[in-house]
Amino acid sequence: MKLLFIIIFLLPLYFKAQYFELPKLNYSYQALEPYIDAQTMEIHYSKHHAAYVNNLNQSLGKIDQGKISLIDILLKISTKSIAVRNNAGGHYNHSMFWEILNPVIKYKNIRIEELERAIKEDLGNIDSLKSKMNRAASTRFGSGWAWLYVDTDKKLKICSTPNQDNPFMDINPDRGIPILGIDVWEHAYYLKYQNKRSDYLNSIWKLINWEVVSENYIKAIKSPLLAYIEKDSWKPYKEFSILFDQINEEVQKNDFSLLKNKSSELAMNALNLKQSVIPKPFPLDETKKLLDEILKHCNELHKMVNKNTKSDLLNDKLKLIQSLKDKIY
Ligand code: MN3
C-alpha cells in the first residue's frame, strides 16, 4: 500500500521537480587531456553544471515548469529573476561547451565549407577568428564567456558576456545565435593553468570540434529565431508588445483594470512605434501600414475605455490589434 502511494503520488512530483536535466557527457573526463585535465572536467561537469541545472529547476516559477523551453527562457530573460538568469544561462552555456569540445562526435556529410566561407567573409580567416576570440575572452573582467555567434544579418560576430549571459538573452547588447562559446570562469582552468588564462585560451583551440561548430552554424543561419531576435531588438516594438501582452493577458482573465489604467500609455507606445525607424529586414511599406493601423486602433481603444464601452467590444478591439501585431513579419 505504502509503495503504491509512493509510485502514484510521489514519483510524478519527483520527475516534475527535475524539469531540466544534466545532459549526458558521452566522453570520459580524461578525454581532453592534456589540455583540460580530468579533475577539472569532473568538477566542472558533475558539480558546477549539475548545480546550474538543479538551481534552475528550483528557481523557475510554477508557471514556467514544463511549459517553456530553455531557449525561450533565455530570449525573455529580462522578465525573469537573477537566479533564473544565472542558472538558465549556466545550463545552456555548458551544454554547448561540452558539445563543441566533444572529441567523439563526427557528422556524416558535414558541409564545413559553408562555415569556412563565412569565416573568410566576415572575420578574414581562422587565425583572426582565434585572435579576436582570445582578445574578447582575455579582456572579459572576472567571470564570463567569449562567443562566436550569428547575428540577425546572418553574419559571424564575436563578443563576450559577463557571468552566464549569452547572445540569446534580451539583456545582451550583442544578440544572435551562439555557435561557439568559451568558458573563461576560473573554474574552467584554474587547477591546471592557475592565473594564466591566456595559456588556457591557446590550448582550447586544440580541442574545438569544428564539425560541431559547422553544424551549429548551418542550423543558426536557417533558424526562424533570427527573425524573432530582430523584431525583439526593435526597442519601440518590444515596449509596445510587452505592455500589450500584459493588458491582453489580464483581459483574457476577465480583468479590465490594467486596460483601464494603461490604455493611454498603450496608445503612446503605439505612437512611438509608428515614429520609430523600421529595421532593415522588415518590408517597409507593408510594415508602415500595419503600424498606422495599430496606432489608429489603439487610439480608438483608449476612447472606448473612457466611454465605458462594453467589455466584449473592448475584447474584440484587442483581438484586432493582436492580429495586426502578428502580421509584422
Ligand atoms: Mn563553467
Coordinates of C-alpha atoms and ligand atoms in Angstrom, one line a residue:
M1 CA 0.0 0.0 0.0
K2 CA 2.8 2.4 1.0
L3 CA 4.7 1.5 -2.1
L4 CA 1.6 2.2 -4.2
F5 CA 1.3 5.6 -2.6
I6 CA 4.9 6.4 -3.5
I7 CA 4.5 5.3 -7.1
I8 CA 1.3 7.2 -7.7
F9 CA 1.8 10.4 -5.8
L10 CA 5.5 11.0 -5.0
L11 CA 7.1 9.8 -8.2
P12 CA 5.4 12.3 -10.5
L13 CA 6.4 15.0 -8.1
Y14 CA 10.0 13.9 -8.2
F15 CA 10.0 14.0 -12.0
K16 CA 8.2 17.3 -12.1
A17 CA 10.9 18.8 -9.9
Q18 CA 13.5 17.7 -12.4
Y19 CA 12.2 19.5 -15.4
F20 CA 15.6 20.3 -16.9
E21 CA 18.3 17.6 -16.8
L22 CA 22.0 17.4 -16.9
P23 CA 22.9 16.2 -20.4
K24 CA 24.9 13.1 -20.7
L25 CA 28.6 13.6 -21.3
N26 CA 29.4 11.0 -24.0
Y27 CA 33.2 11.1 -23.5
S28 CA 35.4 10.5 -20.4
Y29 CA 36.8 13.1 -18.1
Q30 CA 40.3 12.1 -19.3
A31 CA 39.4 12.6 -23.0
L32 CA 40.5 16.2 -23.2
E33 CA 43.9 15.7 -21.6
P34 CA 46.5 17.2 -21.6
Y35 CA 44.7 20.5 -22.5
I36 CA 41.9 20.1 -19.9
D37 CA 42.7 17.8 -17.0
A38 CA 40.3 15.1 -15.8
Q39 CA 39.8 16.6 -12.4
T40 CA 38.8 20.0 -13.8
M41 CA 36.3 18.2 -16.2
E42 CA 34.8 16.1 -13.4
I43 CA 34.3 19.1 -11.1
H44 CA 33.1 21.4 -13.9
Y45 CA 30.6 18.9 -15.3
S46 CA 29.4 16.9 -12.3
K47 CA 29.4 19.8 -9.7
H48 CA 29.2 23.2 -11.5
H49 CA 26.9 22.2 -14.4
A50 CA 24.8 19.9 -12.2
A51 CA 24.3 22.8 -9.8
Y52 CA 23.1 25.1 -12.5
V53 CA 20.5 22.5 -13.6
N54 CA 19.3 21.9 -10.0
N55 CA 19.1 25.6 -9.2
L56 CA 17.3 26.3 -12.4
N57 CA 14.7 23.7 -11.6
Q58 CA 14.3 25.2 -8.2
S59 CA 14.2 28.8 -9.2
L60 CA 11.7 28.5 -12.1
G61 CA 8.2 29.7 -11.2
K62 CA 5.5 27.1 -11.3
I63 CA 4.1 28.7 -14.5
D64 CA 7.3 28.1 -16.4
Q65 CA 7.8 24.5 -15.2
G66 CA 7.1 22.2 -18.1
K67 CA 5.8 24.8 -20.4
I68 CA 8.8 26.8 -21.6
S69 CA 11.9 25.7 -23.4
L70 CA 15.4 26.7 -22.3
I71 CA 15.9 29.0 -25.3
D72 CA 12.5 30.7 -24.7
I73 CA 13.7 31.4 -21.2
L74 CA 16.9 33.0 -22.5
L75 CA 15.1 35.0 -25.1
K76 CA 12.9 36.6 -22.5
I77 CA 15.5 36.7 -19.7
S78 CA 14.7 40.4 -18.8
T79 CA 11.4 39.2 -17.4
K80 CA 13.0 36.5 -15.2
S81 CA 14.8 36.6 -11.8
I82 CA 18.5 36.9 -11.4
A83 CA 18.6 33.2 -10.2
V84 CA 16.9 32.1 -13.4
R85 CA 19.2 34.3 -15.5
N86 CA 22.4 32.8 -13.9
N87 CA 21.2 29.2 -13.9
A88 CA 19.4 29.0 -17.3
G89 CA 22.5 30.7 -18.8
G90 CA 24.8 28.3 -17.0
H91 CA 22.8 25.3 -18.2
Y92 CA 22.6 26.4 -21.8
N93 CA 26.3 27.6 -22.0
H94 CA 27.8 24.5 -20.5
S95 CA 25.6 22.1 -22.6
M96 CA 27.0 23.8 -25.7
F97 CA 30.5 23.9 -24.3
W98 CA 30.7 20.0 -23.8
E99 CA 29.4 19.6 -27.4
I100 CA 31.9 21.8 -29.1
L101 CA 34.8 20.1 -27.1
N102 CA 33.3 16.7 -27.9
P103 CA 36.2 14.6 -29.4
V104 CA 33.7 11.8 -30.3
I105 CA 31.0 13.4 -32.5
K106 CA 31.5 13.0 -36.2
Y107 CA 28.8 14.3 -38.5
K108 CA 28.1 12.5 -41.8
N109 CA 28.1 14.6 -44.9
I110 CA 29.1 17.7 -42.9
R111 CA 29.5 20.8 -45.0
I112 CA 32.3 22.5 -43.2
E113 CA 32.9 24.7 -46.3
E114 CA 29.9 26.9 -45.5
L115 CA 31.4 27.9 -42.2
E116 CA 34.9 28.3 -43.7
R117 CA 33.4 30.7 -46.3
A118 CA 31.6 32.7 -43.7
I119 CA 34.7 33.0 -41.5
K120 CA 36.7 34.3 -44.5
E121 CA 34.0 36.8 -45.5
D122 CA 33.1 38.1 -42.0
L123 CA 36.3 37.7 -40.0
G124 CA 39.2 37.4 -42.5
N125 CA 40.5 33.9 -41.7
I126 CA 40.6 31.3 -38.9
D127 CA 43.7 32.9 -37.3
S128 CA 42.0 36.2 -37.0
L129 CA 38.9 34.5 -35.6
K130 CA 41.0 32.8 -32.9
S131 CA 42.9 36.0 -32.0
K132 CA 39.6 38.1 -31.8
M133 CA 38.0 35.4 -29.6
N134 CA 41.1 35.3 -27.4
R135 CA 41.0 39.1 -27.1
A136 CA 37.3 39.0 -26.2
A137 CA 38.0 36.2 -23.7
S138 CA 41.1 37.7 -22.1
T139 CA 39.7 41.2 -21.7
R140 CA 36.5 40.0 -20.0
F141 CA 37.0 41.1 -16.4
G142 CA 36.1 38.5 -13.9
S143 CA 33.9 35.6 -14.9
G144 CA 32.2 35.2 -18.3
W145 CA 32.2 33.8 -21.8
A146 CA 33.6 34.6 -25.2
W147 CA 31.2 33.9 -28.1
L148 CA 31.2 33.3 -31.8
Y149 CA 27.6 34.0 -32.9
V150 CA 25.4 34.5 -36.0
D151 CA 23.8 38.0 -35.9
T152 CA 20.4 38.9 -37.3
D153 CA 22.0 39.8 -40.7
K154 CA 23.4 36.2 -40.7
K155 CA 27.0 37.5 -40.2
L156 CA 29.5 35.9 -37.9
K157 CA 30.3 38.1 -34.9
I158 CA 32.4 37.9 -31.8
C159 CA 31.5 39.2 -28.3
S160 CA 32.0 38.5 -24.7
T161 CA 29.4 38.4 -21.9
P162 CA 29.6 38.6 -18.1
N163 CA 28.7 35.7 -15.7
Q164 CA 26.5 33.2 -17.5
D165 CA 24.9 35.6 -20.0
N166 CA 24.9 34.8 -23.8
P167 CA 23.8 36.3 -27.1
F168 CA 20.3 34.8 -27.0
M169 CA 19.5 37.0 -23.9
D170 CA 17.4 40.1 -24.4
I171 CA 19.6 42.0 -22.0
N172 CA 22.7 41.5 -24.1
P173 CA 23.7 44.3 -26.5
D174 CA 25.1 41.8 -29.0
R175 CA 22.3 39.5 -29.9
G176 CA 22.1 36.4 -32.2
I177 CA 22.5 32.7 -32.1
P178 CA 25.7 31.4 -30.4
I179 CA 27.6 28.7 -32.3
L180 CA 30.8 28.5 -30.2
G181 CA 31.3 29.6 -26.6
I182 CA 34.5 29.6 -24.5
D183 CA 34.1 29.4 -20.7
V184 CA 36.5 31.9 -19.0
W185 CA 35.4 31.3 -15.5
E186 CA 38.4 30.4 -13.3
H187 CA 36.7 27.0 -12.5
A188 CA 37.2 26.1 -16.2
Y189 CA 41.0 26.3 -16.0
Y190 CA 42.4 27.2 -12.6
L191 CA 43.6 23.7 -11.4
K192 CA 45.9 23.3 -14.4
Y193 CA 46.6 26.9 -15.6
Q194 CA 46.1 28.9 -12.3
N195 CA 46.1 32.6 -13.2
K196 CA 47.3 32.0 -16.8
R197 CA 44.1 32.5 -18.7
S198 CA 45.9 33.1 -22.0
D199 CA 47.7 29.7 -21.8
Y200 CA 44.3 28.0 -21.3
L201 CA 42.9 30.0 -24.3
N202 CA 45.7 28.9 -26.5
S203 CA 45.2 25.3 -25.6
I204 CA 41.4 25.3 -26.0
W205 CA 41.7 25.8 -29.8
K206 CA 43.3 22.3 -30.0
L207 CA 40.1 20.8 -28.7
I208 CA 37.4 22.6 -30.7
N209 CA 35.3 20.2 -32.8
W210 CA 34.8 22.2 -35.9
E211 CA 32.2 19.7 -37.3
V212 CA 30.0 20.6 -34.3
V213 CA 30.6 24.3 -34.8
S214 CA 29.7 23.9 -38.5
E215 CA 26.6 22.1 -37.7
N216 CA 25.6 24.9 -35.2
Y217 CA 26.3 27.4 -37.9
I218 CA 24.2 25.7 -40.6
K219 CA 21.3 25.4 -38.1
A220 CA 21.7 29.0 -37.0
I221 CA 21.5 30.6 -40.4
K222 CA 18.3 28.7 -41.2
S223 CA 16.7 29.4 -37.8
P224 CA 13.5 31.4 -37.5
L225 CA 14.9 32.7 -34.2
L226 CA 17.0 35.2 -36.1
A227 CA 13.8 37.0 -37.3
Y228 CA 12.4 36.8 -33.8
I229 CA 15.5 38.4 -32.3
E230 CA 15.5 41.1 -35.0
K231 CA 11.9 42.1 -34.0
D232 CA 12.7 41.7 -30.3
S233 CA 15.7 44.1 -30.7
W234 CA 13.5 46.8 -32.2
K235 CA 13.0 48.6 -28.9
P236 CA 9.8 50.6 -29.5
Y237 CA 8.2 47.4 -30.9
K238 CA 9.3 45.5 -27.8
E239 CA 8.0 48.2 -25.4
F240 CA 4.6 48.2 -27.2
S241 CA 4.5 44.4 -27.3
I242 CA 5.3 43.9 -23.6
L243 CA 2.5 46.3 -22.5
F244 CA 0.0 45.0 -25.0
D245 CA 0.7 41.4 -23.9
Q246 CA 0.3 42.3 -20.2
I247 CA -3.0 44.0 -20.8
N248 CA -4.3 41.3 -23.0
E249 CA -3.4 38.6 -20.6
E250 CA -5.4 40.3 -17.8
V251 CA -8.4 40.9 -20.1
Q252 CA -8.4 37.2 -21.0
K253 CA -8.8 36.5 -17.3
N254 CA -11.8 39.0 -17.4
D255 CA -9.9 41.7 -15.5
F256 CA -10.1 45.0 -17.3
S257 CA -8.4 47.2 -14.7
L258 CA -5.0 47.2 -16.3
L259 CA -6.6 48.1 -19.6
K260 CA -8.4 51.0 -18.0
N261 CA -5.3 52.3 -16.3
K262 CA -2.9 51.9 -19.2
S263 CA -4.9 52.4 -22.4
S264 CA -3.4 55.9 -22.9
E265 CA 0.1 54.5 -22.3
L266 CA -0.6 51.8 -24.9
A267 CA -1.6 54.5 -27.4
M268 CA 1.5 56.4 -26.6
N269 CA 3.7 53.3 -27.1
A270 CA 1.9 52.7 -30.5
L271 CA 2.7 56.3 -31.5
N272 CA 6.4 55.8 -30.5
L273 CA 6.4 52.6 -32.5
K274 CA 4.9 54.3 -35.6
Q275 CA 7.5 57.1 -35.4
S276 CA 10.5 54.7 -34.9
V277 CA 12.9 53.7 -37.7
I278 CA 11.7 50.3 -39.1
P279 CA 14.7 47.9 -39.0
K280 CA 16.1 46.8 -42.4
P281 CA 14.7 43.3 -42.9
F282 CA 11.1 44.4 -42.4
P283 CA 9.2 45.2 -45.7
L284 CA 9.0 49.0 -45.3
D285 CA 5.7 50.0 -46.9
E286 CA 3.7 47.0 -45.5
T287 CA 5.1 47.5 -42.0
K288 CA 4.3 51.2 -42.1
K289 CA 0.7 50.5 -43.0
L290 CA 0.4 48.0 -40.1
L291 CA 1.9 50.5 -37.7
D292 CA -0.6 53.1 -38.8
E293 CA -3.4 50.7 -38.3
I294 CA -2.2 49.6 -34.9
L295 CA -1.9 53.3 -33.8
K296 CA -5.4 54.1 -35.1
H297 CA -7.0 51.1 -33.2
C298 CA -5.1 51.9 -30.0
N299 CA -6.4 55.4 -30.1
E300 CA -9.9 54.1 -30.6
L301 CA -9.4 51.6 -27.8
H302 CA -8.4 54.4 -25.5
K303 CA -11.6 56.4 -26.4
M304 CA -13.7 53.3 -25.9
V305 CA -12.2 52.7 -22.4
N306 CA -13.1 56.4 -21.5
K307 CA -16.6 55.9 -22.7
N308 CA -17.0 52.7 -20.5
T309 CA -17.7 50.6 -23.6
K310 CA -18.9 47.1 -23.0
S311 CA -16.2 44.5 -22.3
D312 CA -16.9 42.3 -25.3
L313 CA -16.3 45.2 -27.7
L314 CA -13.1 46.0 -25.9
N315 CA -12.1 42.4 -26.2
D316 CA -12.8 42.5 -30.0
K317 CA -10.7 45.6 -30.3
L318 CA -7.8 43.9 -28.6
K319 CA -8.1 40.8 -30.8
L320 CA -7.9 43.1 -33.9
I321 CA -4.8 44.8 -32.6
Q322 CA -3.3 41.4 -31.8
S323 CA -3.9 40.2 -35.4
L324 CA -2.2 43.3 -36.8
K325 CA 0.7 42.9 -34.5
D326 CA 1.1 39.3 -35.6
K327 CA 1.3 40.4 -39.2
I328 CA 4.5 42.3 -38.6
Y329 CA 6.9 39.8 -40.2
Ligands
MN3_1 MN 31.9 26.8 -16.4

